[in-house]
PDB file of C-alpha atoms and ligand atoms in Angstrom:
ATOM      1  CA  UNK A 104      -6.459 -14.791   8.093  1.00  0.00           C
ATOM      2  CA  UNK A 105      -7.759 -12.999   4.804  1.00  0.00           C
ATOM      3  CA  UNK A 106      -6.109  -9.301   4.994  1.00  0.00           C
ATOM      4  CA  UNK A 107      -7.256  -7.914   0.859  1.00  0.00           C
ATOM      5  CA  UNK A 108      -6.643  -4.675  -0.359  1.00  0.00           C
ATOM      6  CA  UNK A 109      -8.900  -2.389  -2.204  1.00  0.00           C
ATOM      7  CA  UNK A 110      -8.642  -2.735  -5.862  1.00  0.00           C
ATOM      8  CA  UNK A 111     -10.211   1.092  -6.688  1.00  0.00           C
ATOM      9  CA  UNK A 112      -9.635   4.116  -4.425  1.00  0.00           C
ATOM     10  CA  UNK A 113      -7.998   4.473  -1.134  1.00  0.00           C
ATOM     11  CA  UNK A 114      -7.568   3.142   1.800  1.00  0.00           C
ATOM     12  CA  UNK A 115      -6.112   3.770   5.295  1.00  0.00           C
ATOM     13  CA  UNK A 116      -3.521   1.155   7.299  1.00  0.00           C
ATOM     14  CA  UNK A 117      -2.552   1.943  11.272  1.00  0.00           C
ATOM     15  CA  UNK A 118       0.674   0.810  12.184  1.00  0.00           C
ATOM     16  CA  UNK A 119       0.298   1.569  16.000  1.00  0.00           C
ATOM     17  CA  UNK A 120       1.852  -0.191  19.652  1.00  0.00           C
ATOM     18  CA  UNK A 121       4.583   1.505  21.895  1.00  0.00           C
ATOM     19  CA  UNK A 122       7.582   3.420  21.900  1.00  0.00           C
ATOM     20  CA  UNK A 123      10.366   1.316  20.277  1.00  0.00           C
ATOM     21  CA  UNK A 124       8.097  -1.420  18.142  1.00  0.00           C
ATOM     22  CA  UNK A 125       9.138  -0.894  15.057  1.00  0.00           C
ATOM     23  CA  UNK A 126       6.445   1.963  13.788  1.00  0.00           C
ATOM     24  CA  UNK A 127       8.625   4.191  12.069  1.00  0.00           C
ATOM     25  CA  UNK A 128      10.973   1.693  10.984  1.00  0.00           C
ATOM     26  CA  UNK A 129       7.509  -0.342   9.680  1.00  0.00           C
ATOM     27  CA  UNK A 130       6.651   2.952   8.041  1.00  0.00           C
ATOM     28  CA  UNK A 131       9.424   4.022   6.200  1.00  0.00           C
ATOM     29  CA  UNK A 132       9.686  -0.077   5.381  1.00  0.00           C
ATOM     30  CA  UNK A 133       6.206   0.552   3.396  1.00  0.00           C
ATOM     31  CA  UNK A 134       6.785   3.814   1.766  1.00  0.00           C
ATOM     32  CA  UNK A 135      10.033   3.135   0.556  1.00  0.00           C
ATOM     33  CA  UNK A 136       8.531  -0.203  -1.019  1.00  0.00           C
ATOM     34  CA  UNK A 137       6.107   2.031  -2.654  1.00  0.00           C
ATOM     35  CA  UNK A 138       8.591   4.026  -4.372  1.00  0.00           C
ATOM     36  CA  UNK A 139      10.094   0.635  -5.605  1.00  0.00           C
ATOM     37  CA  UNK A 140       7.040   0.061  -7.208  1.00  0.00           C
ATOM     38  CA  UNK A 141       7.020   3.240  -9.179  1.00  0.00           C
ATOM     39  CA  UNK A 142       4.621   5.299  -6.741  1.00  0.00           C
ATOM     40  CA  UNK A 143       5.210   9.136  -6.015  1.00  0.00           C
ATOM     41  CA  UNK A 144       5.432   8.604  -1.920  1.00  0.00           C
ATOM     42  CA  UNK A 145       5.772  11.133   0.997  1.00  0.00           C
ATOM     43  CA  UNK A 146       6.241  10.682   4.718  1.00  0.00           C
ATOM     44  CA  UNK A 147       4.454  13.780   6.910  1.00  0.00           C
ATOM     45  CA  UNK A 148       5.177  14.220  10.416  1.00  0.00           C
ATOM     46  CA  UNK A 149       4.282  16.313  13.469  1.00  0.00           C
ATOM     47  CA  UNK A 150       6.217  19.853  13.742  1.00  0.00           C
ATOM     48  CA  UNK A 151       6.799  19.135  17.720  1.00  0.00           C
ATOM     49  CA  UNK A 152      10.014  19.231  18.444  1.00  0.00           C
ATOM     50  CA  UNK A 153      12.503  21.595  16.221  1.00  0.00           C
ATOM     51  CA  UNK A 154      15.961  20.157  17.962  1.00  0.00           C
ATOM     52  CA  UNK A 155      15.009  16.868  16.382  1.00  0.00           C
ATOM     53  CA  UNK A 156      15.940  16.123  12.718  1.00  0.00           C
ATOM     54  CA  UNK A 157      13.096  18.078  10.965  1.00  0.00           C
ATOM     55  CA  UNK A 158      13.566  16.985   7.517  1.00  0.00           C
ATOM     56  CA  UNK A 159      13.523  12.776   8.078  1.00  0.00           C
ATOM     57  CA  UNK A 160      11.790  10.091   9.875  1.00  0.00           C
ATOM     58  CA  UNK A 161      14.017   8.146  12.243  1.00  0.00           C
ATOM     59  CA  UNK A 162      13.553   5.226  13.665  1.00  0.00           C
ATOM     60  CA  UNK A 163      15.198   3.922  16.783  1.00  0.00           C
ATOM     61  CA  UNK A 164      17.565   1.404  14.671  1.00  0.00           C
ATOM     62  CA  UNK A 165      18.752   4.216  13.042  1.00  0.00           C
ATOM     63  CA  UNK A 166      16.715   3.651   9.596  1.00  0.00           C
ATOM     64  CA  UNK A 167      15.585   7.330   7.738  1.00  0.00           C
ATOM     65  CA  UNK A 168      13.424   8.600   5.224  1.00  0.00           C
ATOM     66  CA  UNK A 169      12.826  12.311   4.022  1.00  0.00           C
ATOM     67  CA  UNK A 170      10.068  13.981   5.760  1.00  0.00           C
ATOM     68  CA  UNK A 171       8.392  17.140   5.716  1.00  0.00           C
ATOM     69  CA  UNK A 172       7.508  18.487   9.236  1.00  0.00           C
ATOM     70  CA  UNK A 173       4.090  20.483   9.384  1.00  0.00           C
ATOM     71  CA  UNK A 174       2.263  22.034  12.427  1.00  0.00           C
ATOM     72  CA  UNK A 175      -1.731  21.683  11.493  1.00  0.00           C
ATOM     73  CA  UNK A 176      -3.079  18.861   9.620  1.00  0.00           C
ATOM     74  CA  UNK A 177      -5.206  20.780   7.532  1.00  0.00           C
ATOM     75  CA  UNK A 178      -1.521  21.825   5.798  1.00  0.00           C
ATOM     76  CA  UNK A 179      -1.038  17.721   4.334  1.00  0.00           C
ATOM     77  CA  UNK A 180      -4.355  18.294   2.199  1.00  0.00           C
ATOM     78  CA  UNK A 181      -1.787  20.644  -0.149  1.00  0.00           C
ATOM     79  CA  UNK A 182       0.988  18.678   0.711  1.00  0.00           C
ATOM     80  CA  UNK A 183       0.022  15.384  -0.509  1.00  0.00           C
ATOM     81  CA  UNK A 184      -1.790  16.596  -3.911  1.00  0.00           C
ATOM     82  CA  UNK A 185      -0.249  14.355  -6.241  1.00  0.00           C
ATOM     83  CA  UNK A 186       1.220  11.568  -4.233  1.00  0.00           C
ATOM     84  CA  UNK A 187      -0.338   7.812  -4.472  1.00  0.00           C
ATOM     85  CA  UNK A 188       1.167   6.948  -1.123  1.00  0.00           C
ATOM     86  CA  UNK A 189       1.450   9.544   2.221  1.00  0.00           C
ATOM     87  CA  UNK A 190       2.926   7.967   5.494  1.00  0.00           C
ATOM     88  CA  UNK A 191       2.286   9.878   8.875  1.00  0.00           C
ATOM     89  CA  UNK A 192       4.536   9.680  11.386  1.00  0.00           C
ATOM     90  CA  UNK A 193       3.521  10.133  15.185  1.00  0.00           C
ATOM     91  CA  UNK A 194      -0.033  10.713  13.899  1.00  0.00           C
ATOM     92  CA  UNK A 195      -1.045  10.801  18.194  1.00  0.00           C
ATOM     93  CA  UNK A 196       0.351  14.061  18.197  1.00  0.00           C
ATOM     94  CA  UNK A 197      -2.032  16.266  15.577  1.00  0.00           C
ATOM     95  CA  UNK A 198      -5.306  17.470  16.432  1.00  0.00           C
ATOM     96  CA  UNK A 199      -8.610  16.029  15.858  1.00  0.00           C
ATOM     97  CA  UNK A 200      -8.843  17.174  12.583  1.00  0.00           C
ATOM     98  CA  UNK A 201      -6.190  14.799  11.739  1.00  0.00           C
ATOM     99  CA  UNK A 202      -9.421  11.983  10.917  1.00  0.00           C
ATOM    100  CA  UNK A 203     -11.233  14.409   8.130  1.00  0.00           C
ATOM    101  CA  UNK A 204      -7.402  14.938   6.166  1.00  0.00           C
ATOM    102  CA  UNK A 205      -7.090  11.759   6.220  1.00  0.00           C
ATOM    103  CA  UNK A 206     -10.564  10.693   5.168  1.00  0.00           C
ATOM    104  CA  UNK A 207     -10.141  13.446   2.347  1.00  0.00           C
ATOM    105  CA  UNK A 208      -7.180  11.877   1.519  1.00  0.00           C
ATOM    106  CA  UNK A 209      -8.238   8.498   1.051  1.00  0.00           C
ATOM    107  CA  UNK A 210     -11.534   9.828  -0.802  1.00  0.00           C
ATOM    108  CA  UNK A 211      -9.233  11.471  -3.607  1.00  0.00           C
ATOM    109  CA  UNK A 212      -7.638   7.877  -3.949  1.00  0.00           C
ATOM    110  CA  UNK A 213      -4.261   7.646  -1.822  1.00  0.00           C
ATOM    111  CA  UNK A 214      -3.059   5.172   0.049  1.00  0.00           C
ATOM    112  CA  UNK A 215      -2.436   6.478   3.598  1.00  0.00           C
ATOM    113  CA  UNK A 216       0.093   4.587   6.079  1.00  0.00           C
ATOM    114  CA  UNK A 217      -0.491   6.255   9.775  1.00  0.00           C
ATOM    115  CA  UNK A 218       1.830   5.088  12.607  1.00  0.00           C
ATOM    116  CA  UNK A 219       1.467   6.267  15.895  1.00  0.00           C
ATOM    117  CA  UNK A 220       1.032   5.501  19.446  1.00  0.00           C
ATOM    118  CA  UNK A 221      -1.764   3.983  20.520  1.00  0.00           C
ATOM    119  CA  UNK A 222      -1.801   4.628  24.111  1.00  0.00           C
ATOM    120  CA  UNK A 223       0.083   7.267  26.497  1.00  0.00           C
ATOM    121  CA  UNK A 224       1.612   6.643  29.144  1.00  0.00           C
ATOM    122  CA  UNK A 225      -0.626   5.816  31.361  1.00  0.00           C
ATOM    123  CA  UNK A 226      -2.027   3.308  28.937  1.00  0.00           C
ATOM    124  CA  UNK A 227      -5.464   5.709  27.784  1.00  0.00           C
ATOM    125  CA  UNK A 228      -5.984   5.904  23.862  1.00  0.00           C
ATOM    126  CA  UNK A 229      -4.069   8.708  22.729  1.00  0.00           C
ATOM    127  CA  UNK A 230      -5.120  11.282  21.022  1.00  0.00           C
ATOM    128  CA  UNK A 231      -7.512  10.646  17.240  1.00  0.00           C
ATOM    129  CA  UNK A 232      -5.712   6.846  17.010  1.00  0.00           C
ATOM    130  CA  UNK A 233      -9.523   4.980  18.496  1.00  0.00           C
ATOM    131  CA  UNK A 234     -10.805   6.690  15.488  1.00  0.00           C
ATOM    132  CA  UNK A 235      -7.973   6.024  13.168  1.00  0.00           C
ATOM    133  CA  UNK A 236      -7.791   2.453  14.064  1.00  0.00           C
ATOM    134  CA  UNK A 237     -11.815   2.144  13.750  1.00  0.00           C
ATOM    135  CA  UNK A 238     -11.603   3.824  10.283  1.00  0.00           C
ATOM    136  CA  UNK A 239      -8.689   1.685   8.990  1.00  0.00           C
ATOM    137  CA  UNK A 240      -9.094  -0.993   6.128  1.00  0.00           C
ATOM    138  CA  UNK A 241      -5.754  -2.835   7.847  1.00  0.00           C
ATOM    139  CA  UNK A 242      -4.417  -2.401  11.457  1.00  0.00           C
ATOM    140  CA  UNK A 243      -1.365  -3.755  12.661  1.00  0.00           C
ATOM    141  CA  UNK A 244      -0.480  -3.573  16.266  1.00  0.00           C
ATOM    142  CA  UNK A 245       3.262  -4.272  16.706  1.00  0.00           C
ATOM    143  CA  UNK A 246       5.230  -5.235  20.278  1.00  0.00           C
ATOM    144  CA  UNK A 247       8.199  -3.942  21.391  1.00  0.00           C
ATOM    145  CA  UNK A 248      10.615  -6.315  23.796  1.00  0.00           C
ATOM    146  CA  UNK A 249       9.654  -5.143  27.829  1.00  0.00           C
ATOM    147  CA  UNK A 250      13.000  -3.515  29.213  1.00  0.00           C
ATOM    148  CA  UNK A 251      12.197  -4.937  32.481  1.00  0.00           C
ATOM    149  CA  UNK A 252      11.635  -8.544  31.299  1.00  0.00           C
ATOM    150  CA  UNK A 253      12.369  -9.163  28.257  1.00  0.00           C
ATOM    151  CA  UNK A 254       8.419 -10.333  27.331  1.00  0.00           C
ATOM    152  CA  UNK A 255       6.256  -8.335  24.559  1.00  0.00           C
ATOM    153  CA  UNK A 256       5.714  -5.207  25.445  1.00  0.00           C
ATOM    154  CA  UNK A 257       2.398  -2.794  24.371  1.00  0.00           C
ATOM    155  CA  UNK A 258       2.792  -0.240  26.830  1.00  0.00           C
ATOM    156  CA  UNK A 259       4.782   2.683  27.086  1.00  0.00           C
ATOM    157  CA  UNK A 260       6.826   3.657  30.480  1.00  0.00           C
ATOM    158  CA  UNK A 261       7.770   7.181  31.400  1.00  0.00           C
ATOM    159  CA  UNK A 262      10.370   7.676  34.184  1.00  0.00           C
ATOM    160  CA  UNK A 263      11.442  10.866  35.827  1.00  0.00           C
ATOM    161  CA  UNK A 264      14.738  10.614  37.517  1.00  0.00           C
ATOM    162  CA  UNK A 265      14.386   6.975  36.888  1.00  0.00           C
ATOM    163  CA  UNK A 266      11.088   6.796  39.134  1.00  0.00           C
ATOM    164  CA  UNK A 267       7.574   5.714  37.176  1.00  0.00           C
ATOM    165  CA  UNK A 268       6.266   9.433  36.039  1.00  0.00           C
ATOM    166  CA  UNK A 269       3.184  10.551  38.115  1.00  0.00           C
ATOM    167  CA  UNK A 270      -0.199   9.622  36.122  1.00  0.00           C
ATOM    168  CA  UNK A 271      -1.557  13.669  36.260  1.00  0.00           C
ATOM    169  CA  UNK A 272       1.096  14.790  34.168  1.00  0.00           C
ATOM    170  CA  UNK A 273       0.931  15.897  30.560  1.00  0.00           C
ATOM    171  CA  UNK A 274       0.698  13.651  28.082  1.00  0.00           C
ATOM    172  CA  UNK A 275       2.759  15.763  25.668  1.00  0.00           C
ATOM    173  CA  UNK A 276       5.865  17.401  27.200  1.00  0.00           C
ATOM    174  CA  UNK A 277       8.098  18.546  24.359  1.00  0.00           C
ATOM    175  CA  UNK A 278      11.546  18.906  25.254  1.00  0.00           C
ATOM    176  CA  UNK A 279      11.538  17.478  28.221  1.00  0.00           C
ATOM    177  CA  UNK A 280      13.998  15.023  29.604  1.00  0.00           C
ATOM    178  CA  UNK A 281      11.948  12.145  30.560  1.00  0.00           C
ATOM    179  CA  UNK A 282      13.259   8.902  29.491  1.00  0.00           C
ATOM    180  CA  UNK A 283      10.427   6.324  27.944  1.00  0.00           C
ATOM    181  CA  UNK A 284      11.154   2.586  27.897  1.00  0.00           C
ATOM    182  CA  UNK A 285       8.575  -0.168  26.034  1.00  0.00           C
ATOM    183  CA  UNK A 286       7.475  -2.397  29.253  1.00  0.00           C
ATOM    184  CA  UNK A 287       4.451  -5.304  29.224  1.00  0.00           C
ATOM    185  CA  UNK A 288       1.259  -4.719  31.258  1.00  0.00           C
ATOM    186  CA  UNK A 289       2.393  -6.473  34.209  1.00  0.00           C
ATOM    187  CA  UNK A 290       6.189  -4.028  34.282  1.00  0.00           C
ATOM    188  CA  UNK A 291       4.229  -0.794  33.139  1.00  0.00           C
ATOM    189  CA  UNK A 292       3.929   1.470  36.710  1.00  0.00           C
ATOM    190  CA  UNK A 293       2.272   4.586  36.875  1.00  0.00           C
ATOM    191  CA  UNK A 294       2.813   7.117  40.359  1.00  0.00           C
ATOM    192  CA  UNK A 295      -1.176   6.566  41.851  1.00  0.00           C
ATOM    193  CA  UNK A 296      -2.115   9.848  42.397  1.00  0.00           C
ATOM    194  CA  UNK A 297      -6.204  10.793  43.010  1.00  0.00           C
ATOM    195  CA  UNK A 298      -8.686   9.121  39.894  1.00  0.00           C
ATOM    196  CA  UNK A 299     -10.031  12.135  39.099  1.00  0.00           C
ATOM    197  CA  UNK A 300      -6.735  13.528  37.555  1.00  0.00           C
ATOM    198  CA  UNK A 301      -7.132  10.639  34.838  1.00  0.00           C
ATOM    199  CA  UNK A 302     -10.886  12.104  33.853  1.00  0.00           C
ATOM    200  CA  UNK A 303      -9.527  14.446  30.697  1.00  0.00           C
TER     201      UNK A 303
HETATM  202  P1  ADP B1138       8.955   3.220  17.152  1.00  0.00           P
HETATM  203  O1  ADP B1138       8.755   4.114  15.972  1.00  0.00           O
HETATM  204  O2  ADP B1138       7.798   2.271  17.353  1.00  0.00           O
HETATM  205  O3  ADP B1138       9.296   3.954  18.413  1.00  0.00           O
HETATM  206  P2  ADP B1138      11.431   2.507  15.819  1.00  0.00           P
HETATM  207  O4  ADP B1138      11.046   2.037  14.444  1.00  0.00           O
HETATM  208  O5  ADP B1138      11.930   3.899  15.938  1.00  0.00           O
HETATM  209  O6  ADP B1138      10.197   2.251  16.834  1.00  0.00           O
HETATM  210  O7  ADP B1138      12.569   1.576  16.431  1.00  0.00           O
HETATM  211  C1  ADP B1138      12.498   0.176  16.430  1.00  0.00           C
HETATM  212  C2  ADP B1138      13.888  -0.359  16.720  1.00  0.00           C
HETATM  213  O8  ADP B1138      14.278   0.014  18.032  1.00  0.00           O
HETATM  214  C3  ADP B1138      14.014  -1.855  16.730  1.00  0.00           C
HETATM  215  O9  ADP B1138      14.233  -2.377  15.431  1.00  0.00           O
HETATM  216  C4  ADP B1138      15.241  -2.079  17.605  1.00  0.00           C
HETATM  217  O10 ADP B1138      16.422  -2.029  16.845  1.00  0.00           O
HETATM  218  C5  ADP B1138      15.258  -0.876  18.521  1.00  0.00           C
HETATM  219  N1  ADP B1138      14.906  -1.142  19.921  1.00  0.00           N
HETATM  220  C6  ADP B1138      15.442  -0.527  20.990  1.00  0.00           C
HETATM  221  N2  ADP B1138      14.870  -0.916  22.143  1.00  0.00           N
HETATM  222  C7  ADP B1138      13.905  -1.811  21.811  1.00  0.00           C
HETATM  223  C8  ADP B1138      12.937  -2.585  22.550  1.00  0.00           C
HETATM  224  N3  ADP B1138      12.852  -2.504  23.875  1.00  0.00           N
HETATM  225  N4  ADP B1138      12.101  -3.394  21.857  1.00  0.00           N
HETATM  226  C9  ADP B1138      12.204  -3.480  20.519  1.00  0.00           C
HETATM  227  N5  ADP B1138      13.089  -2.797  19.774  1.00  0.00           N
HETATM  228  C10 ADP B1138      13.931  -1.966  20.389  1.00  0.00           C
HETATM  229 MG1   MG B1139       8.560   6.186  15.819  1.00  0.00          MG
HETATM  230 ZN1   ZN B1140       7.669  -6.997  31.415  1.00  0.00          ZN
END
């Protein structure tokens, strides 16, 4: 396999899979090896969830890096003036216009590093990451280990009360106190409830 770099300008990389594979641990991993190297770096992330450690980037492990929290995308243009490399964490959660910022930022020359989850919980493509992932010079897709048997997980399990979340609810609940755990295809479980609820 042949995975080359641009040499001039920009250029987007997806770190993506589920909940507990390593994204933000992969991130912070890249960025902080950018600093090594002398580059001015910054890690963005999604203002969701203000009880959560606003200021860094956590990983599961327990690994952190300084982050700046913001609530539209259009605020990272400003942001990131000045920095050769700009990691986004959770980059499912912005809007749409997540793509263009990014795009812009790449066009000016940065390197961009955008982890995020690929699918919800139910397994659809969540939120701009199909167009992320299309627009990407490098994609990696990491596995977490399947709480229910140990294989490779890629998919993401919700539970309520312990029970497999219904499929009709939101994809983004902030503050609630589902718990998520990384499962494989054949251990992910969704509630059934009528098709039509899964046509967004
Ligand atoms: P993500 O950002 O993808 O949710 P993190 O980088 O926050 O992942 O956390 C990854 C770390 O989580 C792993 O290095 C490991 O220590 C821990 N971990 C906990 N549960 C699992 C699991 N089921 N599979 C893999 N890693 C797990
Ligand atoms: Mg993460
Ligand atoms: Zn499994």
């Amino acid at each position: 396999m042949i995975r080359l770099l641009p040499e001039r300008g920009g250029w987007l990389e997806v770190v993506c899979g589920p909940m507990f594979s390593g994204k933000s641990e992969e991130l912070i991993r890249r960025l902080r090896r950018a600093e090594i190297a002398g580059q001015r770096a910054l890690i963005v992330k999604p203002r969701i969830d203000d009880r959560y450690d606003i200021g860094h980037v956590v990983s599961h492990a327990g690994a952190k890096m300084r982050a700046v929290a913001v609530s539209r995308p259009e605020e990272i243009v400003g942001l990131a003036d000045g920095y050769d490399a700009i990691g986004i964490d959770e980059v499912q959660f912005f809007a749409d216009e997540i793509v263009a910022v990014i795009e812009r930022l790449v066009e000016r020359g940065a390197r961009v590093v955008a982890a995020g989850l690929d699918q919800d919980f139910r397994g659809l493509p969540f939120g701009a990451m199909p167009e992320l992932l299309c627009r990407a010079e490098l994609v990696d897709k990491l596995q977490a280990v399947c709480h229910r048997c140990g294989g490779p997980a890629t998919m993401t399990q919700r539970l309520v009360d312990g029970a497999p979340a219904p499929a009709d609810g939101a994809t983004i609940v902030v503050g609630a106190l589902d718990a998520y755990e990384a499962r494989c295809r054949s251990c992910h479980e969704l509630r059934t409830v009528e098709l039509s609820a899964l046509a967004r």
